[in-house]
PDB file of C-alpha atoms in Angstrom:
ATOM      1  CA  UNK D  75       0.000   0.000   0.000  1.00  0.00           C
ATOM      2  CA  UNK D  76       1.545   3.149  -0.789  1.00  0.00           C
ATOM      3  CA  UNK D  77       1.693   6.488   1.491  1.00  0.00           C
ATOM      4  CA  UNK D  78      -0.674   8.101  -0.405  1.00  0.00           C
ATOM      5  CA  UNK D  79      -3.603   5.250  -0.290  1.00  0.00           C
ATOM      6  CA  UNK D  80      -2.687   4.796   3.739  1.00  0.00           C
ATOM      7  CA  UNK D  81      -2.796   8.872   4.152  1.00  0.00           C
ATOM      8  CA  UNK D  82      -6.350   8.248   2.015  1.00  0.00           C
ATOM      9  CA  UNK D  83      -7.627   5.593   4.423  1.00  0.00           C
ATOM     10  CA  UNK D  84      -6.768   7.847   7.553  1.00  0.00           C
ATOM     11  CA  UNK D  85      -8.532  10.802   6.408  1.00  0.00           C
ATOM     12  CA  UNK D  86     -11.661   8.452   5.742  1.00  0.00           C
ATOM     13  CA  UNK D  87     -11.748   6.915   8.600  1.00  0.00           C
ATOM     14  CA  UNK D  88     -10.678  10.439  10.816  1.00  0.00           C
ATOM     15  CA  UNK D  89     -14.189  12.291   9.033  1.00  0.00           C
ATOM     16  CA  UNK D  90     -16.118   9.336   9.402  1.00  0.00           C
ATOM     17  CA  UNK D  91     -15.152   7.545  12.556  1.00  0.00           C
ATOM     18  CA  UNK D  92     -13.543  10.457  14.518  1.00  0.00           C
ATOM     19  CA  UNK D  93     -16.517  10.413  17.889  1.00  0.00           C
ATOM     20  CA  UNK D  94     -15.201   6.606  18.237  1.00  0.00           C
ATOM     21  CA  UNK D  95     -11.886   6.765  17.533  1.00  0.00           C
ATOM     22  CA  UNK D  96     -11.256   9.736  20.391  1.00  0.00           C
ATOM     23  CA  UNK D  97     -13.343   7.868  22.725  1.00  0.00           C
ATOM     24  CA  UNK D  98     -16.551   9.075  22.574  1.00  0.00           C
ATOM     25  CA  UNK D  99     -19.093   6.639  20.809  1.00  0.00           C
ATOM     26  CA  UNK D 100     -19.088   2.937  20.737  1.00  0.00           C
ATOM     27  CA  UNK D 101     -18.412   2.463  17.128  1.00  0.00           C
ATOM     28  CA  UNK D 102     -18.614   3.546  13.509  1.00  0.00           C
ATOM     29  CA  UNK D 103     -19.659   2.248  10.206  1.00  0.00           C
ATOM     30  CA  UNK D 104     -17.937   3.619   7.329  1.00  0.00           C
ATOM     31  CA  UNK D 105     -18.071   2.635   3.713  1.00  0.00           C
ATOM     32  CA  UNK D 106     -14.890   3.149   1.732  1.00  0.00           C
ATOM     33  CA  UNK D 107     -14.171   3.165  -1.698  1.00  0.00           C
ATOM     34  CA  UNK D 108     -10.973   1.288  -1.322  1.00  0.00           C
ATOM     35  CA  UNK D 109     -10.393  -2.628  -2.707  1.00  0.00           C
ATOM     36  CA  UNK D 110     -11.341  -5.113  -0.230  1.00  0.00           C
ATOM     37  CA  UNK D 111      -7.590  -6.398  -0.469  1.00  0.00           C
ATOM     38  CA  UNK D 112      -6.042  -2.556  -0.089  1.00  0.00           C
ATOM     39  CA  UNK D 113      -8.154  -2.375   3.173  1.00  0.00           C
ATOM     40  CA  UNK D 114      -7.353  -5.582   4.800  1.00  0.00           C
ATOM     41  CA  UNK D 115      -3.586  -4.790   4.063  1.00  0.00           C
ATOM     42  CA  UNK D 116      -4.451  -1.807   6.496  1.00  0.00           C
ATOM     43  CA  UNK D 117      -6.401  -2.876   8.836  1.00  0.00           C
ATOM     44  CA  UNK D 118      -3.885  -5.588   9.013  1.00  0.00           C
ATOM     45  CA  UNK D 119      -0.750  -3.215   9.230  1.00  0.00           C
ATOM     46  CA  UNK D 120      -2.777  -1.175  11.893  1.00  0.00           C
ATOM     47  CA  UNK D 121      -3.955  -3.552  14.289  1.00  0.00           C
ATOM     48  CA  UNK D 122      -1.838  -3.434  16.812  1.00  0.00           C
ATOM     49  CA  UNK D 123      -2.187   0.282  16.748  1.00  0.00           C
ATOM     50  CA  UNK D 124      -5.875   0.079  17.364  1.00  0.00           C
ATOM     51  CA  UNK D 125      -5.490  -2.568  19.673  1.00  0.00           C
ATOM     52  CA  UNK D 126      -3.176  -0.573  21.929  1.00  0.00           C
ATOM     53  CA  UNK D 127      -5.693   2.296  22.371  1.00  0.00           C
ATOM     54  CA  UNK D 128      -8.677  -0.257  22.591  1.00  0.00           C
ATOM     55  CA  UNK D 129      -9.896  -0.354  19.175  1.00  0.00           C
ATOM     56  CA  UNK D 130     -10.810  -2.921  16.765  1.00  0.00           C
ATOM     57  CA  UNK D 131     -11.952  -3.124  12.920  1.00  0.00           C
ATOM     58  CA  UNK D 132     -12.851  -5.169  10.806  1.00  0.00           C
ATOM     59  CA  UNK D 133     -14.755  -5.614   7.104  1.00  0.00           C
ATOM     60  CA  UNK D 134     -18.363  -6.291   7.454  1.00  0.00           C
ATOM     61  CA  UNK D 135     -18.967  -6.760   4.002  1.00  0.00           C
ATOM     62  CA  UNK D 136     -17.791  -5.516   0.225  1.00  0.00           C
ATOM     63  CA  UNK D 137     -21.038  -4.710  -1.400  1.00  0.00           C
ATOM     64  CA  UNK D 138     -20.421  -3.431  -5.187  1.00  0.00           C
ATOM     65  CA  UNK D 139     -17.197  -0.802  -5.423  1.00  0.00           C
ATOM     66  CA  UNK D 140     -17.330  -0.638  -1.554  1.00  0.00           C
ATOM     67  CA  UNK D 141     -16.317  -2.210   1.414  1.00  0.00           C
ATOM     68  CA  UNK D 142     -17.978  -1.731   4.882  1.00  0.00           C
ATOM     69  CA  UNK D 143     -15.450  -1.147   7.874  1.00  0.00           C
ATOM     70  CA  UNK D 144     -17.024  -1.229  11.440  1.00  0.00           C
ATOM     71  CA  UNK D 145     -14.563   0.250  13.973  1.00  0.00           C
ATOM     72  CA  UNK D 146     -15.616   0.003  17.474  1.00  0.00           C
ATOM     73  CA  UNK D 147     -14.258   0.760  20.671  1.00  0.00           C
ATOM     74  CA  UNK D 148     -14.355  -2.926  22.843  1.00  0.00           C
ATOM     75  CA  UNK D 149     -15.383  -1.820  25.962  1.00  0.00           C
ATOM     76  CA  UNK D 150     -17.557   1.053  25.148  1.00  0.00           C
ATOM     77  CA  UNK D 151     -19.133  -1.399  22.596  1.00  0.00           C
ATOM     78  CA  UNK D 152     -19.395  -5.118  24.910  1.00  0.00           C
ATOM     79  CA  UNK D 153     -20.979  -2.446  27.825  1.00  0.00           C
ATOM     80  CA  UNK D 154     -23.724  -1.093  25.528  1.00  0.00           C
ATOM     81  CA  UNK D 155     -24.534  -4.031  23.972  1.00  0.00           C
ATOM     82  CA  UNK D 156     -25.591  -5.257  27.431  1.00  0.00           C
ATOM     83  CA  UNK D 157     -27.803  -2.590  28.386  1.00  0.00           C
ATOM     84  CA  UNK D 158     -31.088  -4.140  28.892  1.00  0.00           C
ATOM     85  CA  UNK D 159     -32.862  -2.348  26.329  1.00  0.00           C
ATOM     86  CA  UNK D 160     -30.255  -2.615  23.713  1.00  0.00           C
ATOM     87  CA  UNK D 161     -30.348  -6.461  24.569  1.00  0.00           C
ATOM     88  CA  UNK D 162     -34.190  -7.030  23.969  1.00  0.00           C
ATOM     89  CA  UNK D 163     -34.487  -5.079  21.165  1.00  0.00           C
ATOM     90  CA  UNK D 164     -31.076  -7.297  19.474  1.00  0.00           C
ATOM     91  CA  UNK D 165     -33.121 -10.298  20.635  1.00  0.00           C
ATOM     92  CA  UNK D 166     -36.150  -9.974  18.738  1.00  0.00           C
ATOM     93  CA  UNK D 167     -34.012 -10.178  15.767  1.00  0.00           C
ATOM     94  CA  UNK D 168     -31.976 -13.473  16.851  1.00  0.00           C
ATOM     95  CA  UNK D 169     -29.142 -12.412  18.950  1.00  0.00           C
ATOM     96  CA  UNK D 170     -29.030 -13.812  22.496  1.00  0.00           C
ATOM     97  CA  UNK D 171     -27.523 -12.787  25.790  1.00  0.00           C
ATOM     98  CA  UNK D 172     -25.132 -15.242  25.819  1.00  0.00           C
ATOM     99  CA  UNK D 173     -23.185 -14.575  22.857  1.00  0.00           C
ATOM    100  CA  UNK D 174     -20.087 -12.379  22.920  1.00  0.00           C
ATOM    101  CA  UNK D 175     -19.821  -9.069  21.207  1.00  0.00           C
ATOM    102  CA  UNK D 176     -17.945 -10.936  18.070  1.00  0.00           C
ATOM    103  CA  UNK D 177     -20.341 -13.651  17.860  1.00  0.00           C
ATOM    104  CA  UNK D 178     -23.198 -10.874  17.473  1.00  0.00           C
ATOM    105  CA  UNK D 179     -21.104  -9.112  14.647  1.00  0.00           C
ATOM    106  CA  UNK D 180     -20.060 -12.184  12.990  1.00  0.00           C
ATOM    107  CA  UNK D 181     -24.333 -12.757  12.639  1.00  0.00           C
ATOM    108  CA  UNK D 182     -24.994  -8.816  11.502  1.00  0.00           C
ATOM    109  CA  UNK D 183     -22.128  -9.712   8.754  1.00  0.00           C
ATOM    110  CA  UNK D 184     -23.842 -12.460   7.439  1.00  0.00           C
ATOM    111  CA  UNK D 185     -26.993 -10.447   7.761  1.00  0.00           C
ATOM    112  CA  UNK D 186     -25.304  -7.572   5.588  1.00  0.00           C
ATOM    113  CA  UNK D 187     -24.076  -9.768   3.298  1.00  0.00           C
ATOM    114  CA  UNK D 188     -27.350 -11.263   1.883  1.00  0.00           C
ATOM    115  CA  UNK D 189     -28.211  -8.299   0.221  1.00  0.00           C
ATOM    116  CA  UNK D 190     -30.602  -6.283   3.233  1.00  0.00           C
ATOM    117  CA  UNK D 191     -29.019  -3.804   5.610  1.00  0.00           C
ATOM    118  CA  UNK D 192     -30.309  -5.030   8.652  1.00  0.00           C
ATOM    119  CA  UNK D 193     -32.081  -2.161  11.054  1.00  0.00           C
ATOM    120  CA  UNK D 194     -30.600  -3.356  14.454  1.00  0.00           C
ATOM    121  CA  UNK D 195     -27.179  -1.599  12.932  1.00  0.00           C
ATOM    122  CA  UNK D 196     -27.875   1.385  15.041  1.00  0.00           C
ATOM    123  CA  UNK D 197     -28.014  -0.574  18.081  1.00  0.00           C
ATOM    124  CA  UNK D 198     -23.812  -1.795  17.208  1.00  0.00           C
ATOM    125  CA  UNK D 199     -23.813   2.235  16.379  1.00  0.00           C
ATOM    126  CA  UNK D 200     -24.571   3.165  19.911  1.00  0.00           C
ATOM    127  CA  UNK D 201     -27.907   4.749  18.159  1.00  0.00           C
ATOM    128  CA  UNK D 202     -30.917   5.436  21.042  1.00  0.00           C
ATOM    129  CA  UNK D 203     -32.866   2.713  20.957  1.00  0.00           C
ATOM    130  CA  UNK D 204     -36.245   5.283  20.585  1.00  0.00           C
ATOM    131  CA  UNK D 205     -34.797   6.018  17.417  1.00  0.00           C
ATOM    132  CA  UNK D 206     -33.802   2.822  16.025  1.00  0.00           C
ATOM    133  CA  UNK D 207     -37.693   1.694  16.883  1.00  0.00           C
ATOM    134  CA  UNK D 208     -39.057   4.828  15.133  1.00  0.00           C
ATOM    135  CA  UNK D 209     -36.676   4.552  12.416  1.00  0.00           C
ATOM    136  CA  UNK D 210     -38.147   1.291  11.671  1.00  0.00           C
ATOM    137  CA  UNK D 211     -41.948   2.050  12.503  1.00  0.00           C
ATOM    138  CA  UNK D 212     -41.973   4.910  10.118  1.00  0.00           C
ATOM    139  CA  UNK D 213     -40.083   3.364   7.629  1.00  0.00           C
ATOM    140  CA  UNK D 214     -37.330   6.155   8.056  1.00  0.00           C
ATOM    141  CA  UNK D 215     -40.357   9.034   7.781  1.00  0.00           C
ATOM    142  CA  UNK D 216     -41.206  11.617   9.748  1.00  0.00           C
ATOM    143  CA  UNK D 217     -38.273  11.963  11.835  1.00  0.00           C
ATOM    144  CA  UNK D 218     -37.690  15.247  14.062  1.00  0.00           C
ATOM    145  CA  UNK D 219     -34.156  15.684  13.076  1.00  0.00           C
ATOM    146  CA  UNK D 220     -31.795  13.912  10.842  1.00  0.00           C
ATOM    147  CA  UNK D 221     -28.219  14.075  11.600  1.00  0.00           C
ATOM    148  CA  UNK D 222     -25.900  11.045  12.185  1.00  0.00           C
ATOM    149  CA  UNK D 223     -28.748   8.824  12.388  1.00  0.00           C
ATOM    150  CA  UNK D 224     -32.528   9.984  12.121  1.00  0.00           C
ATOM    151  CA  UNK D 225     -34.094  11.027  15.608  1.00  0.00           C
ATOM    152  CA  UNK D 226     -37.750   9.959  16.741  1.00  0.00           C
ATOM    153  CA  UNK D 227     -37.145  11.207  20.212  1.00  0.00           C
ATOM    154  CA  UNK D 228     -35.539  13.666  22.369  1.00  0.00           C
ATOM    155  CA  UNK D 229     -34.339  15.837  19.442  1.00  0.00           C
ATOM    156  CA  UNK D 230     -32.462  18.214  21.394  1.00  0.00           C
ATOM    157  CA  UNK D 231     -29.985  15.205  22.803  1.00  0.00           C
ATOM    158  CA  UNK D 232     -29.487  14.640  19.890  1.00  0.00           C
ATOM    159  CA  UNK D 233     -28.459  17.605  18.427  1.00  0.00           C
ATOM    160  CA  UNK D 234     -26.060  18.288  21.743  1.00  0.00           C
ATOM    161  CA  UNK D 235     -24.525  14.664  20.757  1.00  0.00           C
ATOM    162  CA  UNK D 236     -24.347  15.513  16.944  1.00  0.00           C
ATOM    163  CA  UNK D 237     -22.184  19.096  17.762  1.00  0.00           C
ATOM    164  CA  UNK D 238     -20.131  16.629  20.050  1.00  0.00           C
ATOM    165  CA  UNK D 239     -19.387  14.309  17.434  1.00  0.00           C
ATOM    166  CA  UNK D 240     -18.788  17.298  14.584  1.00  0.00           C
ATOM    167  CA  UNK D 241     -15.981  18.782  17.568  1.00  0.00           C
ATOM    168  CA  UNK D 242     -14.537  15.590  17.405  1.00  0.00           C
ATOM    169  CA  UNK D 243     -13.990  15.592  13.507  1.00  0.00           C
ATOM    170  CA  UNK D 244     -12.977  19.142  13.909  1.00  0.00           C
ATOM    171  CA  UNK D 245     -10.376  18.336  16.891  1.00  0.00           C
ATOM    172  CA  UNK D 246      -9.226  15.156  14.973  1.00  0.00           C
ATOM    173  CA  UNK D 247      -8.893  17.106  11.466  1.00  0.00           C
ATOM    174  CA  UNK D 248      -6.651  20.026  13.006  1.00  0.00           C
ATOM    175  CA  UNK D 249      -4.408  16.883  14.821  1.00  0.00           C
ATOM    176  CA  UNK D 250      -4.093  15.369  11.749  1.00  0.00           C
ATOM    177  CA  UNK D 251      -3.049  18.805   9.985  1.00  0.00           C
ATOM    178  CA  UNK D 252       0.028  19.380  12.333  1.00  0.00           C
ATOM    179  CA  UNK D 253       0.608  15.319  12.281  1.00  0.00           C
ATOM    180  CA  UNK D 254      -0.497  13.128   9.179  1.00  0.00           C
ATOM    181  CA  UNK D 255      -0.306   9.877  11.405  1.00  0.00           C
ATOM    182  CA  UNK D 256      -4.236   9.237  12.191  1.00  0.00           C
ATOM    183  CA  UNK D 257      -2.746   7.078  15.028  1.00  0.00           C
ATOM    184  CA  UNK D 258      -0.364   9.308  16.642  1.00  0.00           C
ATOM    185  CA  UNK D 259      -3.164  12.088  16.500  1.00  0.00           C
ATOM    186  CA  UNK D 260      -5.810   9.956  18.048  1.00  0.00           C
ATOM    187  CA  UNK D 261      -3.227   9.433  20.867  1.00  0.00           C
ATOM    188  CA  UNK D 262      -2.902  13.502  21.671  1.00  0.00           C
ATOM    189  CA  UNK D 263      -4.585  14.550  24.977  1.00  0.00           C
ATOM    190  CA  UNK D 264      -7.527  17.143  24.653  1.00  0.00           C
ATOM    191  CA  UNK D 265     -10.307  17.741  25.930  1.00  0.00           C
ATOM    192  CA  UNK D 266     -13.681  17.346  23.587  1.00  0.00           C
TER     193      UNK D 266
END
């Protein structure tokens, strides 16, 4: 991979993953325009790197041109997924309380990859579950705000969390400018 593709890859995932990868949101889905192959070099050559600052990725599916990267932050992500409401609503599509964190994304990959985007995403997006239900019982209508996700509920929460997570793509853009490493910048103390 050259520098250029790898300086490409960090400025996707900085803009579209920055709330997670400064510590602030469970996880991120991000669809890149990259080969399948190009990204697994990375996310192969960078694991350790996200490992060390509690961070995982990995492909969820390559649908057309694309592939799908999930990068989540483990312990933000296995303590969500436990909340009792984000449980039952992940069981009435199949998953169950006893399986681990990577067991439940190994099941929305396959879900992904037979050709339906499966609504229970924004629960392994850290989404309010009040939204994710409205989402799906308007059929993504008549939401009150629309944002990172759409909001059925509490739209000023969500607007506070949506300037939060625009800081952190500001904070992590002007890192980035004074240091093109996306994992040295992530690493820089400051307050969002």
């Amino acid at each position: 991979m050259s520098e250029v593709e790898r300086r490409m890859i960090d400025n996707d995932l900085a803009f579209h993953s920055a709330p997670t990868l400064l510590g602030v949101k469970c996880a991120n889905l991000i669809s890149i325009d990259r080969s399948e192959q190009t990204i697994a070099e990375y996310l192969r050559e960078y694991s350790s790197e996200l490992a060390a600052r509690g961070l995982r990725a990995r492909l969820l599916c390559k649908c057309r041109e694309r592939t799908l990267v999930y990068i989540y932050n483990v312990k933000m992500l296995g303590a969500w997924l436990k909340m009792p409401q984000v449980a039952e609503l992940l069981t009435e599509y199949g998953y169950t309380a006893d399986m681990s964190a990577e067991n439940m994304l190994d099941m929305l990959a396959g879900r992904i990859s037979y050709g339906s985007f499966p609504h229970e995403i924004g629960a392994f997006l850290g989404y309010p579950i009040g939204d994710i239900r409205g989402f799906i019982s308007n059929s993504g209508k008549n939401c009150l705000l629309c944002g990172y996700w759409k909001v059925y509920e509490n739209a000023e929460k969500a607007r506070q969390t949506f300037n939060t997570y625009d800081r952190c793509r500001e904070i992590l853009f002007d890192r980035l400018n004074s240091d093109p490493n996306l994992f040295r910048a992530i690493s820089k103390e400051e307050k969002i």
